[in-house]
Amino acid sequence: MNKTIAATAILVALGLSACSEGPKTVNTPVLSSAEQPTSAPVTQAQLQQFGDNLGVTYRVLTNRPDDNCDKAAAEGRCFVAEIDFVPGVELIGQDWAIYFSQMRPVQSVEGKEFSITHIKGDLYRIAPTEAFSGFSKGVKKTLRFRGELWQLSETDAMPNYYIVAGDLSPVVIASTQVKQDPETRMEVRPYVEPFTDMVKQYRRTDTDKLAPATATQLFSNNQNVSEDASLVANTIIPTPQKVTIHSHDKAVSLTSGIQLDVASVSSPSAEKPSFKTDQVAAALERLARLGVKESDQGLAVKLSWRQGAQGSYLLDIKPDGIKIAAGDAAGFSYALSSLASLIDVQDLRVNAMTIEDSPRYSFRGMHIDVARNFHSKAMIFALLDQMAAYKLNKLHLHMADDEGWRLEIDGLPELTDIGSKRCHDLEENTCLLPQLGSGPLPESSVNGFYSKQDYIEILQYADARQIQVIPSMDMPGHSRAAIKAMEARYRKLLAQGKPAEAKTYLLSDAADTTVYASVQYYNDNTLNVCMESTYRFVDKVIDEIAALHKTAGVPLTRYHIGADETAGAWKQSPECLAFVANNDKGVKSIEELGAYFIERIAHQLAQKGIEAAGWSDGMSHVRPENMPAKVQSNIWDVIAHKGHERAHKQLSQGWEVVLSNPEVLYFDFPYEADPKEHGYYWASRASNSRNVFSFMPDNLPANAEQWTDIEQRPFEADDRPKRDAAGQIISGPRPEGKTVSGLQGQLWSETIRSDATVEYMIFPRLLMLAERAWHHASWEVPYQYQGAVYHQGSGYFTPAMRKAQAQSWSQLANTLGHKELIKLDKAGIDYRVPTVGAQIRDGKLFANVAYPGLKIEYRAANGPWQAYQAGHAVTPPIEIRAIAADGERKGRSLLVH
């Protein structure tokens, strides 16, 4: 499930070390006692003053392993980092501690004045040792430590360090808070020292060939996309199946608006579905936002019924009127979306043409994680608007994980009273532990939940845009928020003398002594699948969610259970040992418990008329014969690591397979190979819109011909049949007649704190997700059902296909820059403005940008910004950046030497 650090172990074969059962102090020195400075106890005002004035700087020294790495952890991979503390006021004494989030486990500490203790997950405590000599005003103290794996991004350094002393209220250290750049609106971390040595700091190994996205590198990358505004006039995103241009007709003006004629679709019959104008209201609202409003003087737009696949439509645009024929509300909405895509907002004219269109896949989805860091209902509405605009139809709403529970459940108030917020309560009686840089305060913006009414409104808003919401509360792993909330409920009811009621929804076995570690370093985040109270809890939650769907008028028909397992859980649980010894469920060992849970919950859902969905890793453990007939599996395997094999196997089981491959469909990964870019990077350090566009989803292994792995090395994908020692097929080509159901983009929120950052990470990649989910490109390599081996020299992706792909990308890139991004601006979407490619030749500046049509500007030595023109004489170094399509927001600048 999240995949984040999680998949590091799977994908690069790392052996992660297990967490201890309790807090672990790293490398605390054993010292002889010495005379220590003494002082009066600090007051709340003094602690606040210290936190307000303590300067903190975080720097990564190297990501290259050396002989001092812990060889037992992560196969000897480690990094070295430092934290500088520069006090603005004095603090003498040892009755204090600083808490901070550290996404990679700390192995050891250098120096004698500080210790670091692991609390839980990514929460660590810095404390003074006996050798600590006090904080003196203006005197820097440096804490150097070694951690597992790598830290390759500035966003790895989580914000909101906080200091505690005795019983005083915790104080956030002001210098560690994130800021917003007023020109770019990007979240920045001023406490993080920029990377300067891209070999020691950004390359992980000697074999790492990744080229950082400098201005020079981007200039080379952008060279084969030239600016050509003529390409965009008749372009629609996503690309329709068939477009016929009526060149003999004059262009159609929409300056007077449109007049909707629904007379022929407003009378339902046995052959025709019912139609209401509000079913296309969202599409009409988008047209109005672009300047094309409904008006009695507008051009007639006549709707009529026609048979066809779900979402298909015919759009006929002529000077005397527009005709739309479709078989459902989605088809009518998509036709209006295509009309909106054709519009140039500068003149509101479109060419006369006929479009016949139908979707490539029935599942065209976007996943958003609101559990790790909460995101507002308004942001969800904005996302749904843009999903509808680009013909996406599934929202996978991930509302519960280790770090938060985000949906009000009737009868279980603890889930949101405790599970929806993180604060400094180490006993977790009022909230969860701080994680992911949330800080100590419950009112933090990363905390929160959707009320029942909020969720009903989300469902109705989505339904009005022909989008199905698929709710997800992850289980049995990634369930810490629920577990801790139900433990708090248990303690409360036990204290009230209600032991039976206290146990009703308990999710953990207090006598369980199993030592295990999840991939996010929790040792207590897995539901106990041997307790009947766990199944009562799941049943209760699903029933309450289904009731909300019913109230909204949108039945719950699919539920995503996550289906994550935690390796090693349950082994020493008395409940599970007894269950395995005495059960009549066919479970013969502890290792089969994960499969049993998934199978049982899937049938529990099926009995309620709800289809089960889950992530492919957990789903691969079940026995297919024990699962319901209709099952969805999200494939999150990395293609460079045999990611096609599980997809093909699960297709052969008759399951509905939705591709969610991380190196192309995880939008929480960086756009470019730059440590200043947001996101995790365990499967890719550069996944821009062109990469998403290039995806060949019907032939997963063929992507080996055009992509490299995380270290920019070529890889091979072998899709030939393979057998085990007994001669049984263990992997091979997908069966003829079996194809995937669709694609889903993912946004995990560990490093995504604000709604604006959500938009930055999703857009404009979402438009290319829509392109691939809707349109089957002619340049995609046909699937070889007999099996084949693919690599960069295998030749299935022919020069003609490559040329067609490049031409298609050039057209779409120009469409984004000249016509489409301005529509996101008008919708208030803070999409990523690309960094600019540039080089200086013979003292003259030459630049390009990923989306031709966007304006570029430059400046020298912090002087005034100037409009770019090719060949301007400059004196290096200079800064260069692009500007959003509306001319307001600026992109991040790069230096050109």
PDB file of C-alpha atoms in Angstrom, residues 228-450:
ATOM      1  CA  ASP A 228       4.165  25.552 -32.953  1.00  0.00           C
ATOM      2  CA  ALA A 229       0.853  27.191 -32.041  1.00  0.00           C
ATOM      3  CA  SER A 230      -0.735  25.865 -35.227  1.00  0.00           C
ATOM      4  CA  LEU A 231      -0.752  22.358 -33.730  1.00  0.00           C
ATOM      5  CA  VAL A 232      -3.262  23.183 -31.009  1.00  0.00           C
ATOM      6  CA  ALA A 233      -6.359  24.520 -32.793  1.00  0.00           C
ATOM      7  CA  ASN A 234      -8.173  21.190 -33.160  1.00  0.00           C
ATOM      8  CA  THR A 235      -6.509  19.332 -30.295  1.00  0.00           C
ATOM      9  CA  ILE A 236      -8.547  17.867 -27.454  1.00  0.00           C
ATOM     10  CA  ILE A 237      -7.159  16.401 -24.220  1.00  0.00           C
ATOM     11  CA  PRO A 238      -7.732  13.478 -23.952  1.00  0.00           C
ATOM     12  CA  THR A 239      -7.446  12.707 -27.669  1.00  0.00           C
ATOM     13  CA  PRO A 240     -10.701  11.469 -29.272  1.00  0.00           C
ATOM     14  CA  GLN A 241     -10.967   8.312 -31.339  1.00  0.00           C
ATOM     15  CA  LYS A 242     -11.970  10.040 -34.566  1.00  0.00           C
ATOM     16  CA  VAL A 243     -12.044  13.699 -35.626  1.00  0.00           C
ATOM     17  CA  THR A 244     -13.246  14.949 -39.011  1.00  0.00           C
ATOM     18  CA  ILE A 245     -12.517  18.613 -39.743  1.00  0.00           C
ATOM     19  CA  HIS A 246     -15.065  20.442 -41.941  1.00  0.00           C
ATOM     20  CA  SER A 247     -12.605  22.742 -43.663  1.00  0.00           C
ATOM     21  CA  HIS A 248     -15.296  24.134 -45.980  1.00  0.00           C
ATOM     22  CA  ASP A 249     -17.219  25.574 -43.030  1.00  0.00           C
ATOM     23  CA  LYS A 250     -16.172  28.762 -41.293  1.00  0.00           C
ATOM     24  CA  ALA A 251     -15.038  28.743 -37.673  1.00  0.00           C
ATOM     25  CA  VAL A 252     -17.773  28.647 -35.051  1.00  0.00           C
ATOM     26  CA  SER A 253     -17.946  31.547 -32.603  1.00  0.00           C
ATOM     27  CA  LEU A 254     -19.158  30.918 -29.063  1.00  0.00           C
ATOM     28  CA  THR A 255     -18.858  34.510 -27.898  1.00  0.00           C
ATOM     29  CA  SER A 256     -22.638  34.735 -27.501  1.00  0.00           C
ATOM     30  CA  GLY A 257     -22.715  31.579 -25.431  1.00  0.00           C
ATOM     31  CA  ILE A 258     -24.768  28.433 -25.963  1.00  0.00           C
ATOM     32  CA  GLN A 259     -28.422  27.499 -25.654  1.00  0.00           C
ATOM     33  CA  LEU A 260     -29.042  23.941 -24.488  1.00  0.00           C
ATOM     34  CA  ASP A 261     -31.867  22.064 -26.253  1.00  0.00           C
ATOM     35  CA  VAL A 262     -32.846  18.942 -24.278  1.00  0.00           C
ATOM     36  CA  ALA A 263     -36.311  18.412 -25.705  1.00  0.00           C
ATOM     37  CA  SER A 264     -35.451  15.117 -27.385  1.00  0.00           C
ATOM     38  CA  VAL A 265     -33.775  13.598 -24.302  1.00  0.00           C
ATOM     39  CA  SER A 266     -36.068  14.791 -21.533  1.00  0.00           C
ATOM     40  CA  SER A 267     -38.767  12.148 -22.017  1.00  0.00           C
ATOM     41  CA  PRO A 268     -37.550   8.748 -20.782  1.00  0.00           C
ATOM     42  CA  SER A 269     -38.850   5.520 -22.227  1.00  0.00           C
ATOM     43  CA  ALA A 270     -38.105   1.834 -21.874  1.00  0.00           C
ATOM     44  CA  GLU A 271     -35.299   2.176 -24.433  1.00  0.00           C
ATOM     45  CA  LYS A 272     -33.892   5.462 -23.194  1.00  0.00           C
ATOM     46  CA  PRO A 273     -32.570   6.436 -19.755  1.00  0.00           C
ATOM     47  CA  SER A 274     -33.932   9.407 -17.890  1.00  0.00           C
ATOM     48  CA  PHE A 275     -32.057  12.669 -18.316  1.00  0.00           C
ATOM     49  CA  LYS A 276     -31.933  15.768 -16.159  1.00  0.00           C
ATOM     50  CA  THR A 277     -30.100  18.951 -17.025  1.00  0.00           C
ATOM     51  CA  ASP A 278     -28.266  18.899 -13.695  1.00  0.00           C
ATOM     52  CA  GLN A 279     -26.426  15.788 -14.913  1.00  0.00           C
ATOM     53  CA  VAL A 280     -24.381  18.025 -17.203  1.00  0.00           C
ATOM     54  CA  ALA A 281     -24.374  21.085 -14.931  1.00  0.00           C
ATOM     55  CA  ALA A 282     -20.714  20.656 -14.017  1.00  0.00           C
ATOM     56  CA  ALA A 283     -19.672  20.573 -17.688  1.00  0.00           C
ATOM     57  CA  LEU A 284     -21.753  23.685 -18.337  1.00  0.00           C
ATOM     58  CA  GLU A 285     -20.124  25.402 -15.351  1.00  0.00           C
ATOM     59  CA  ARG A 286     -16.694  24.746 -16.813  1.00  0.00           C
ATOM     60  CA  LEU A 287     -17.725  26.225 -20.155  1.00  0.00           C
ATOM     61  CA  ALA A 288     -19.072  29.275 -18.317  1.00  0.00           C
ATOM     62  CA  ARG A 289     -15.775  29.667 -16.423  1.00  0.00           C
ATOM     63  CA  LEU A 290     -14.003  29.765 -19.784  1.00  0.00           C
ATOM     64  CA  GLY A 291     -16.392  32.465 -21.045  1.00  0.00           C
ATOM     65  CA  VAL A 292     -19.061  30.372 -22.791  1.00  0.00           C
ATOM     66  CA  LYS A 293     -22.260  30.820 -20.791  1.00  0.00           C
ATOM     67  CA  GLU A 294     -25.794  29.666 -21.333  1.00  0.00           C
ATOM     68  CA  SER A 295     -27.797  32.376 -23.056  1.00  0.00           C
ATOM     69  CA  ASP A 296     -31.055  32.787 -24.967  1.00  0.00           C
ATOM     70  CA  GLN A 297     -28.957  34.307 -27.759  1.00  0.00           C
ATOM     71  CA  GLY A 298     -26.394  31.502 -27.674  1.00  0.00           C
ATOM     72  CA  LEU A 299     -25.614  28.921 -30.337  1.00  0.00           C
ATOM     73  CA  ALA A 300     -28.039  25.987 -30.124  1.00  0.00           C
ATOM     74  CA  VAL A 301     -26.628  22.796 -28.604  1.00  0.00           C
ATOM     75  CA  LYS A 302     -29.066  19.953 -29.244  1.00  0.00           C
ATOM     76  CA  LEU A 303     -28.871  16.723 -27.254  1.00  0.00           C
ATOM     77  CA  SER A 304     -30.218  13.422 -28.559  1.00  0.00           C
ATOM     78  CA  TRP A 305     -30.001   9.757 -27.625  1.00  0.00           C
ATOM     79  CA  ARG A 306     -27.823   7.250 -29.410  1.00  0.00           C
ATOM     80  CA  GLN A 307     -26.683   3.747 -28.544  1.00  0.00           C
ATOM     81  CA  GLY A 308     -23.050   3.165 -27.673  1.00  0.00           C
ATOM     82  CA  ALA A 309     -20.539   2.187 -25.030  1.00  0.00           C
ATOM     83  CA  GLN A 310     -20.742   3.888 -21.642  1.00  0.00           C
ATOM     84  CA  GLY A 311     -19.364   7.393 -21.941  1.00  0.00           C
ATOM     85  CA  SER A 312     -19.242   7.387 -25.740  1.00  0.00           C
ATOM     86  CA  TYR A 313     -20.585  10.341 -27.697  1.00  0.00           C
ATOM     87  CA  LEU A 314     -20.858  12.082 -31.044  1.00  0.00           C
ATOM     88  CA  LEU A 315     -20.139  15.815 -31.174  1.00  0.00           C
ATOM     89  CA  ASP A 316     -21.021  17.644 -34.392  1.00  0.00           C
ATOM     90  CA  ILE A 317     -19.965  21.317 -34.499  1.00  0.00           C
ATOM     91  CA  LYS A 318     -21.274  23.497 -37.327  1.00  0.00           C
ATOM     92  CA  PRO A 319     -21.786  27.251 -37.726  1.00  0.00           C
ATOM     93  CA  ASP A 320     -25.560  26.910 -37.416  1.00  0.00           C
ATOM     94  CA  GLY A 321     -25.502  24.760 -34.278  1.00  0.00           C
ATOM     95  CA  ILE A 322     -23.961  21.941 -32.283  1.00  0.00           C
ATOM     96  CA  LYS A 323     -25.383  18.430 -31.970  1.00  0.00           C
ATOM     97  CA  ILE A 324     -24.479  15.949 -29.262  1.00  0.00           C
ATOM     98  CA  ALA A 325     -25.620  12.327 -29.283  1.00  0.00           C
ATOM     99  CA  ALA A 326     -24.894   9.957 -26.409  1.00  0.00           C
ATOM    100  CA  GLY A 327     -26.323   7.004 -24.552  1.00  0.00           C
ATOM    101  CA  ASP A 328     -25.876   8.307 -21.006  1.00  0.00           C
ATOM    102  CA  ALA A 329     -25.213  11.428 -18.948  1.00  0.00           C
ATOM    103  CA  ALA A 330     -21.485  10.703 -18.978  1.00  0.00           C
ATOM    104  CA  GLY A 331     -21.439  10.791 -22.786  1.00  0.00           C
ATOM    105  CA  PHE A 332     -23.231  14.158 -22.850  1.00  0.00           C
ATOM    106  CA  SER A 333     -20.849  15.544 -20.221  1.00  0.00           C
ATOM    107  CA  TYR A 334     -17.776  14.263 -22.046  1.00  0.00           C
ATOM    108  CA  ALA A 335     -18.958  15.847 -25.297  1.00  0.00           C
ATOM    109  CA  LEU A 336     -19.288  19.202 -23.532  1.00  0.00           C
ATOM    110  CA  SER A 337     -15.822  18.645 -22.003  1.00  0.00           C
ATOM    111  CA  SER A 338     -14.419  18.116 -25.499  1.00  0.00           C
ATOM    112  CA  LEU A 339     -16.050  21.349 -26.612  1.00  0.00           C
ATOM    113  CA  ALA A 340     -14.397  23.094 -23.656  1.00  0.00           C
ATOM    114  CA  SER A 341     -11.045  21.559 -24.570  1.00  0.00           C
ATOM    115  CA  LEU A 342     -11.300  22.875 -28.134  1.00  0.00           C
ATOM    116  CA  ILE A 343     -11.906  26.428 -26.965  1.00  0.00           C
ATOM    117  CA  ASP A 344      -9.135  28.979 -27.052  1.00  0.00           C
ATOM    118  CA  VAL A 345     -10.038  31.309 -24.189  1.00  0.00           C
ATOM    119  CA  GLN A 346      -8.602  34.274 -26.094  1.00  0.00           C
ATOM    120  CA  ASP A 347     -11.250  34.282 -28.852  1.00  0.00           C
ATOM    121  CA  LEU A 348     -13.821  31.564 -27.946  1.00  0.00           C
ATOM    122  CA  ARG A 349     -13.808  30.146 -31.452  1.00  0.00           C
ATOM    123  CA  VAL A 350     -13.680  26.508 -32.554  1.00  0.00           C
ATOM    124  CA  ASN A 351     -13.418  24.976 -35.979  1.00  0.00           C
ATOM    125  CA  ALA A 352     -16.318  23.057 -37.505  1.00  0.00           C
ATOM    126  CA  MET A 353     -15.793  19.329 -37.039  1.00  0.00           C
ATOM    127  CA  THR A 354     -17.388  16.013 -36.146  1.00  0.00           C
ATOM    128  CA  ILE A 355     -16.018  13.914 -33.300  1.00  0.00           C
ATOM    129  CA  GLU A 356     -16.853  10.280 -32.620  1.00  0.00           C
ATOM    130  CA  ASP A 357     -15.419   9.150 -29.345  1.00  0.00           C
ATOM    131  CA  SER A 358     -15.411   6.380 -26.763  1.00  0.00           C
ATOM    132  CA  PRO A 359     -13.163   5.597 -23.779  1.00  0.00           C
ATOM    133  CA  ARG A 360     -10.259   3.169 -23.988  1.00  0.00           C
ATOM    134  CA  TYR A 361     -10.773   1.862 -20.437  1.00  0.00           C
ATOM    135  CA  SER A 362     -13.810   1.703 -18.201  1.00  0.00           C
ATOM    136  CA  PHE A 363     -11.698   2.528 -15.120  1.00  0.00           C
ATOM    137  CA  ARG A 364      -9.993   5.923 -15.308  1.00  0.00           C
ATOM    138  CA  GLY A 365      -9.090   6.811 -11.770  1.00  0.00           C
ATOM    139  CA  MET A 366      -7.251   9.053  -9.371  1.00  0.00           C
ATOM    140  CA  HIS A 367      -6.273   8.088  -5.825  1.00  0.00           C
ATOM    141  CA  ILE A 368      -5.655  10.630  -3.100  1.00  0.00           C
ATOM    142  CA  ASP A 369      -4.356   9.955   0.383  1.00  0.00           C
ATOM    143  CA  VAL A 370      -5.942  12.245   2.977  1.00  0.00           C
ATOM    144  CA  ALA A 371      -4.880   9.991   5.872  1.00  0.00           C
ATOM    145  CA  ARG A 372      -1.181  10.817   6.209  1.00  0.00           C
ATOM    146  CA  ASN A 373      -1.858  14.545   5.947  1.00  0.00           C
ATOM    147  CA  PHE A 374      -5.423  15.794   5.782  1.00  0.00           C
ATOM    148  CA  HIS A 375      -6.718  17.692   2.754  1.00  0.00           C
ATOM    149  CA  SER A 376      -9.828  19.811   2.663  1.00  0.00           C
ATOM    150  CA  LYS A 377     -13.225  19.086   1.197  1.00  0.00           C
ATOM    151  CA  ALA A 378     -12.748  22.148  -1.032  1.00  0.00           C
ATOM    152  CA  MET A 379      -9.600  20.583  -2.478  1.00  0.00           C
ATOM    153  CA  ILE A 380     -11.474  17.328  -3.146  1.00  0.00           C
ATOM    154  CA  PHE A 381     -14.162  19.330  -4.955  1.00  0.00           C
ATOM    155  CA  ALA A 382     -11.511  21.078  -7.067  1.00  0.00           C
ATOM    156  CA  LEU A 383      -9.945  17.719  -7.936  1.00  0.00           C
ATOM    157  CA  LEU A 384     -13.325  16.253  -8.893  1.00  0.00           C
ATOM    158  CA  ASP A 385     -13.979  19.240 -11.160  1.00  0.00           C
ATOM    159  CA  GLN A 386     -10.762  18.630 -13.073  1.00  0.00           C
ATOM    160  CA  MET A 387     -11.235  14.866 -13.171  1.00  0.00           C
ATOM    161  CA  ALA A 388     -14.608  15.440 -14.828  1.00  0.00           C
ATOM    162  CA  ALA A 389     -13.097  17.970 -17.221  1.00  0.00           C
ATOM    163  CA  TYR A 390     -10.661  15.339 -18.466  1.00  0.00           C
ATOM    164  CA  LYS A 391     -13.084  12.380 -18.419  1.00  0.00           C
ATOM    165  CA  LEU A 392     -11.747  10.508 -15.378  1.00  0.00           C
ATOM    166  CA  ASN A 393     -14.453   8.562 -13.564  1.00  0.00           C
ATOM    167  CA  LYS A 394     -13.105   6.972 -10.348  1.00  0.00           C
ATOM    168  CA  LEU A 395     -11.911   8.682  -7.159  1.00  0.00           C
ATOM    169  CA  HIS A 396     -10.112   6.310  -4.801  1.00  0.00           C
ATOM    170  CA  LEU A 397     -10.383   8.177  -1.493  1.00  0.00           C
ATOM    171  CA  HIS A 398      -7.837   6.832   1.012  1.00  0.00           C
ATOM    172  CA  MET A 399      -9.170   7.967   4.407  1.00  0.00           C
ATOM    173  CA  ALA A 400      -7.413   5.847   7.028  1.00  0.00           C
ATOM    174  CA  ASP A 401      -3.842   4.776   7.597  1.00  0.00           C
ATOM    175  CA  ASP A 402      -1.285   4.639  10.399  1.00  0.00           C
ATOM    176  CA  GLU A 403      -1.153   8.414  10.755  1.00  0.00           C
ATOM    177  CA  GLY A 404      -4.822   9.333  10.664  1.00  0.00           C
ATOM    178  CA  TRP A 405      -8.487   8.340  10.433  1.00  0.00           C
ATOM    179  CA  ARG A 406     -10.393  10.931   8.395  1.00  0.00           C
ATOM    180  CA  LEU A 407     -14.078   9.956   8.319  1.00  0.00           C
ATOM    181  CA  GLU A 408     -16.678  10.339  11.060  1.00  0.00           C
ATOM    182  CA  ILE A 409     -18.201   6.944  11.876  1.00  0.00           C
ATOM    183  CA  ASP A 410     -21.470   6.948  13.763  1.00  0.00           C
ATOM    184  CA  GLY A 411     -21.113   5.152  17.103  1.00  0.00           C
ATOM    185  CA  LEU A 412     -17.297   5.197  17.129  1.00  0.00           C
ATOM    186  CA  PRO A 413     -16.397   8.805  17.988  1.00  0.00           C
ATOM    187  CA  GLU A 414     -12.892   7.831  19.111  1.00  0.00           C
ATOM    188  CA  LEU A 415     -11.895   7.240  15.491  1.00  0.00           C
ATOM    189  CA  THR A 416     -12.019  10.963  14.830  1.00  0.00           C
ATOM    190  CA  ASP A 417     -11.730  12.336  18.386  1.00  0.00           C
ATOM    191  CA  ILE A 418      -8.333  10.635  18.679  1.00  0.00           C
ATOM    192  CA  GLY A 419      -7.464   9.156  15.301  1.00  0.00           C
ATOM    193  CA  SER A 420      -7.905  12.328  13.237  1.00  0.00           C
ATOM    194  CA  LYS A 421      -5.257  14.395  15.004  1.00  0.00           C
ATOM    195  CA  ARG A 422      -1.639  14.145  16.050  1.00  0.00           C
ATOM    196  CA  CYS A 423      -0.241  16.009  19.052  1.00  0.00           C
ATOM    197  CA  HIS A 424       2.284  15.695  21.863  1.00  0.00           C
ATOM    198  CA  ASP A 425       0.558  13.059  23.951  1.00  0.00           C
ATOM    199  CA  LEU A 426       3.015  10.217  24.342  1.00  0.00           C
ATOM    200  CA  GLU A 427       0.352   8.038  25.975  1.00  0.00           C
ATOM    201  CA  GLU A 428      -2.026   8.657  23.037  1.00  0.00           C
ATOM    202  CA  ASN A 429      -5.084   9.201  25.220  1.00  0.00           C
ATOM    203  CA  THR A 430      -6.209  12.319  23.331  1.00  0.00           C
ATOM    204  CA  CYS A 431      -4.486  12.024  19.963  1.00  0.00           C
ATOM    205  CA  LEU A 432      -1.959  10.045  17.961  1.00  0.00           C
ATOM    206  CA  LEU A 433       1.775  10.625  18.234  1.00  0.00           C
ATOM    207  CA  PRO A 434       3.214  13.360  16.014  1.00  0.00           C
ATOM    208  CA  GLN A 435       4.387  11.980  12.670  1.00  0.00           C
ATOM    209  CA  LEU A 436       5.515  13.335   9.307  1.00  0.00           C
ATOM    210  CA  GLY A 437       6.467  16.693  10.783  1.00  0.00           C
ATOM    211  CA  SER A 438       2.976  17.375  12.093  1.00  0.00           C
ATOM    212  CA  GLY A 439       4.306  19.062  15.204  1.00  0.00           C
ATOM    213  CA  PRO A 440       2.773  18.924  18.697  1.00  0.00           C
ATOM    214  CA  LEU A 441      -0.412  20.937  18.214  1.00  0.00           C
ATOM    215  CA  PRO A 442      -3.814  19.316  17.551  1.00  0.00           C
ATOM    216  CA  GLU A 443      -5.007  22.373  15.616  1.00  0.00           C
ATOM    217  CA  SER A 444      -2.367  21.845  12.901  1.00  0.00           C
ATOM    218  CA  SER A 445      -3.755  22.025   9.365  1.00  0.00           C
ATOM    219  CA  VAL A 446      -2.548  18.480   8.663  1.00  0.00           C
ATOM    220  CA  ASN A 447      -5.091  17.236  11.212  1.00  0.00           C
ATOM    221  CA  GLY A 448      -8.808  16.937  10.529  1.00  0.00           C
ATOM    222  CA  PHE A 449     -11.584  14.725   9.192  1.00  0.00           C
ATOM    223  CA  TYR A 450     -14.680  14.715   7.036  1.00  0.00           C
TER     224      TYR A 450
END
